[in-house]
Amino acid sequence: MAETNPVTVLKKGSTKAAEKEKDENFTVVVGKKEIKVHKQVIMDASSAFTAMFESGMKECTENKMFIEEEDFSFEVVDAAVKLCYNCGDLSNLNLEDFLSLYRFSDKYEIKHIMNFVEEYLIKIPSPANVCQLIHFSKVFNASKLYQSSIDFLIKCSKDSTPVSGLDILDNDLLAIIFKSTFRPVVDTDI
């Protein structure tokens, strides 16, 4: 399956705050670039941001938050913010960006983006990325992605399709997958 990137508008999220407030009242700084947002929009999307704003942390009083580029790229943070506003052109994101978007959403507890990214990743397994998806989904406990990736890997095994990255999977999992490619013995002496 070819890796394609969706252009999407999410149905979940909040634009009510954007309609109520005239100006963005919070800045997310990634590297040297800034993203202006409405506090209420990101609070509606994220329990982590809600807790941060309600706790009186430095970010709340300064109305500014800094994110290291080593942690998340500007493009990923910008995509997450746009998805909180129910819109976002994700056509420029690659697989690594989607995995990073999931990590960002996991860190800041933005459930609707986590669900969206997981559903997207379920649709794009390939022999080149399936082991990466299995490893990622196991680390982040993305159970639907994990199961669909395992199913895809089993199919590759049954079809004798070469797969990249098997060395990142643990031996117990590989043994389970290997066993699943065999048909059970049926006792015909009944």
Short mmCIF file of C-alpha atoms in Angstrom, two decimals:
data_model
loop_
_atom_site.label_atom_id
_atom_site.label_comp_id
_atom_site.label_asym_id
_atom_site.label_seq_id
_atom_site.Cartn_x
_atom_site.Cartn_y
_atom_site.Cartn_z
CA MET A 1 0.00 0.00 0.00
CA ALA A 2 1.45 3.39 -0.94
CA GLU A 3 1.91 5.92 1.83
CA THR A 4 -0.46 8.79 1.19
CA ASN A 5 -1.09 11.76 3.38
CA PRO A 6 -4.64 12.90 4.00
CA VAL A 7 -5.94 16.40 3.65
CA THR A 8 -8.53 16.50 6.35
CA VAL A 9 -10.86 18.43 8.54
CA LEU A 10 -11.63 16.71 11.84
CA LYS A 11 -15.19 16.75 13.10
CA LYS A 12 -14.18 16.70 16.77
CA GLY A 13 -12.49 19.62 18.44
CA SER A 14 -13.56 23.14 19.19
CA THR A 15 -14.05 26.26 17.14
CA LYS A 16 -16.49 27.88 19.59
CA ALA A 17 -13.68 29.61 21.45
CA ALA A 18 -12.35 31.01 18.19
CA GLU A 19 -15.76 32.51 17.52
CA LYS A 20 -16.06 33.96 21.06
CA GLU A 21 -12.58 35.47 21.31
CA LYS A 22 -11.33 38.10 18.92
CA ASP A 23 -7.60 37.59 19.34
CA GLU A 24 -5.38 34.64 20.10
CA ASN A 25 -4.23 34.90 23.70
CA PHE A 26 -1.49 32.28 23.91
CA THR A 27 1.71 31.65 21.97
CA VAL A 28 3.41 28.33 21.35
CA VAL A 29 7.06 28.84 20.41
CA VAL A 30 8.86 26.08 18.54
CA GLY A 31 12.46 26.98 17.88
CA LYS A 32 12.28 30.54 16.55
CA LYS A 33 8.77 30.28 15.13
CA GLU A 34 5.55 31.20 16.92
CA ILE A 35 2.03 29.82 16.69
CA LYS A 36 -0.74 32.03 18.08
CA VAL A 37 -3.68 30.17 19.59
CA HIS A 38 -6.76 30.66 21.73
CA LYS A 39 -6.27 29.18 25.20
CA GLN A 40 -9.83 27.91 25.25
CA VAL A 41 -9.40 25.95 22.01
CA ILE A 42 -6.39 24.02 23.26
CA MET A 43 -7.96 23.60 26.70
CA ASP A 44 -11.05 22.08 25.06
CA ALA A 45 -8.83 19.65 23.17
CA SER A 46 -6.27 18.80 25.85
CA SER A 47 -6.60 17.90 29.51
CA ALA A 48 -2.86 18.53 29.89
CA PHE A 49 -3.21 22.12 28.66
CA THR A 50 -6.26 22.58 30.87
CA ALA A 51 -4.27 21.45 33.91
CA MET A 52 -1.36 23.70 32.93
CA PHE A 53 -3.57 26.78 32.58
CA GLU A 54 -5.51 26.10 35.78
CA SER A 55 -2.36 25.48 37.85
CA GLY A 56 -0.92 28.95 37.37
CA MET A 57 2.31 27.61 35.90
CA LYS A 58 4.79 30.01 34.32
CA GLU A 59 3.38 29.28 30.86
CA CYS A 60 -0.04 30.43 32.03
CA THR A 61 1.11 33.71 33.53
CA GLU A 62 3.39 34.52 30.57
CA ASN A 63 0.84 33.29 28.00
CA LYS A 64 3.69 31.56 26.22
CA MET A 65 5.03 28.04 26.02
CA PHE A 66 8.31 26.85 24.54
CA ILE A 67 8.71 23.51 22.79
CA GLU A 68 12.17 22.30 21.84
CA GLU A 69 12.62 21.50 18.15
CA GLU A 70 14.48 18.36 19.21
CA ASP A 71 11.22 17.15 20.77
CA PHE A 72 8.73 18.19 18.08
CA SER A 73 9.17 20.01 14.79
CA PHE A 74 7.34 23.25 14.05
CA GLU A 75 5.37 21.46 11.31
CA VAL A 76 4.12 18.80 13.73
CA VAL A 77 3.11 21.30 16.43
CA ASP A 78 1.46 23.52 13.83
CA ALA A 79 -0.49 20.53 12.46
CA ALA A 80 -1.62 19.60 16.00
CA VAL A 81 -2.80 23.15 16.69
CA LYS A 82 -4.69 23.31 13.40
CA LEU A 83 -6.33 19.97 14.16
CA CYS A 84 -7.49 21.43 17.49
CA TYR A 85 -9.29 24.05 15.40
CA ASN A 86 -10.95 21.31 13.30
CA CYS A 87 -8.83 21.88 10.25
CA GLY A 88 -5.46 20.89 9.04
CA ASP A 89 -3.76 20.12 5.77
CA LEU A 90 -1.63 17.10 6.55
CA SER A 91 -0.52 16.44 2.97
CA ASN A 92 3.00 17.64 3.75
CA LEU A 93 3.49 15.17 6.63
CA ASN A 94 5.41 11.92 6.16
CA LEU A 95 5.31 8.78 8.30
CA GLU A 96 7.84 10.13 10.81
CA ASP A 97 5.78 13.31 11.16
CA PHE A 98 2.60 11.30 11.82
CA LEU A 99 4.41 9.27 14.49
CA SER A 100 5.66 12.51 16.02
CA LEU A 101 2.14 14.00 15.85
CA TYR A 102 0.89 10.96 17.78
CA ARG A 103 3.69 11.39 20.35
CA PHE A 104 2.81 15.10 20.72
CA SER A 105 -0.86 14.26 21.17
CA ASP A 106 0.00 11.57 23.69
CA LYS A 107 2.22 13.93 25.68
CA TYR A 108 -0.41 16.68 25.77
CA GLU A 109 -3.39 14.30 26.04
CA ILE A 110 -5.16 15.34 22.84
CA LYS A 111 -7.27 12.22 22.43
CA HIS A 112 -9.09 13.09 19.20
CA ILE A 113 -5.77 13.62 17.39
CA MET A 114 -4.37 10.38 18.82
CA ASN A 115 -7.42 8.52 17.53
CA PHE A 116 -7.23 10.24 14.14
CA VAL A 117 -3.53 9.44 13.69
CA GLU A 118 -3.99 5.84 14.82
CA GLU A 119 -6.82 5.36 12.30
CA TYR A 120 -4.67 6.89 9.56
CA LEU A 121 -1.66 4.69 10.39
CA ILE A 122 -3.87 1.59 10.31
CA LYS A 123 -4.57 2.33 6.65
CA ILE A 124 -0.94 2.65 5.49
CA PRO A 125 1.03 -0.45 6.48
CA SER A 126 3.60 -1.62 3.98
CA PRO A 127 6.43 -4.15 4.04
CA ALA A 128 8.76 -1.17 4.48
CA ASN A 129 7.06 0.30 7.59
CA VAL A 130 5.08 -2.45 9.31
CA CYS A 131 7.80 -3.34 11.83
CA GLN A 132 8.21 0.33 12.71
CA LEU A 133 4.43 0.58 13.22
CA ILE A 134 4.42 -2.53 15.43
CA HIS A 135 7.27 -1.21 17.56
CA PHE A 136 5.71 2.27 17.82
CA SER A 137 2.23 0.99 18.65
CA LYS A 138 3.61 -1.29 21.34
CA VAL A 139 5.56 1.55 22.98
CA PHE A 140 2.54 3.89 22.91
CA ASN A 141 -0.08 1.24 23.65
CA ALA A 142 -1.99 1.97 20.43
CA SER A 143 -3.82 -1.36 20.50
CA LYS A 144 -5.81 -1.08 17.25
CA LEU A 145 -2.69 -0.09 15.30
CA TYR A 146 -0.70 -2.86 16.98
CA GLN A 147 -3.22 -5.56 16.06
CA SER A 148 -3.70 -4.38 12.49
CA SER A 149 0.07 -4.19 11.99
CA ILE A 150 0.51 -7.72 13.39
CA ASP A 151 -2.22 -8.94 11.02
CA PHE A 152 -0.45 -7.26 8.10
CA LEU A 153 2.90 -8.81 9.09
CA ILE A 154 1.29 -12.26 9.29
CA LYS A 155 -0.15 -11.73 5.81
CA CYS A 156 3.31 -10.75 4.54
CA SER A 157 4.72 -13.91 6.08
CA LYS A 158 2.06 -16.12 4.52
CA ASP A 159 2.58 -14.44 1.13
CA SER A 160 6.40 -14.69 1.42
CA THR A 161 6.64 -10.90 1.08
CA PRO A 162 10.01 -9.48 2.17
CA VAL A 163 9.68 -7.15 5.17
CA SER A 164 12.12 -4.48 6.38
CA GLY A 165 13.10 -4.04 10.00
CA LEU A 166 12.31 -7.44 11.51
CA ASP A 167 15.35 -7.05 13.77
CA ILE A 168 13.55 -4.37 15.85
CA LEU A 169 10.85 -6.86 16.88
CA ASP A 170 11.33 -9.09 19.90
CA ASN A 171 11.88 -12.81 19.40
CA ASP A 172 8.75 -13.86 21.31
CA LEU A 173 6.58 -11.83 18.95
CA LEU A 174 8.37 -13.23 15.90
CA ALA A 175 7.81 -16.77 17.22
CA ILE A 176 4.08 -16.09 17.65
CA ILE A 177 3.86 -14.68 14.14
CA PHE A 178 5.79 -17.63 12.73
CA LYS A 179 3.46 -20.11 14.43
CA SER A 180 0.39 -18.27 13.19
CA THR A 181 1.39 -18.87 9.58
CA PHE A 182 0.80 -22.60 9.91
CA ARG A 183 -2.52 -24.35 9.61
CA PRO A 184 -3.61 -26.46 12.57
CA VAL A 185 -3.44 -30.24 12.32
CA VAL A 186 -6.90 -31.71 12.00
CA ASP A 187 -7.43 -35.15 13.49
CA THR A 188 -9.11 -37.23 10.77
CA ASP A 189 -9.41 -40.40 12.88
CA ILE A 190 -12.78 -39.49 14.32
#
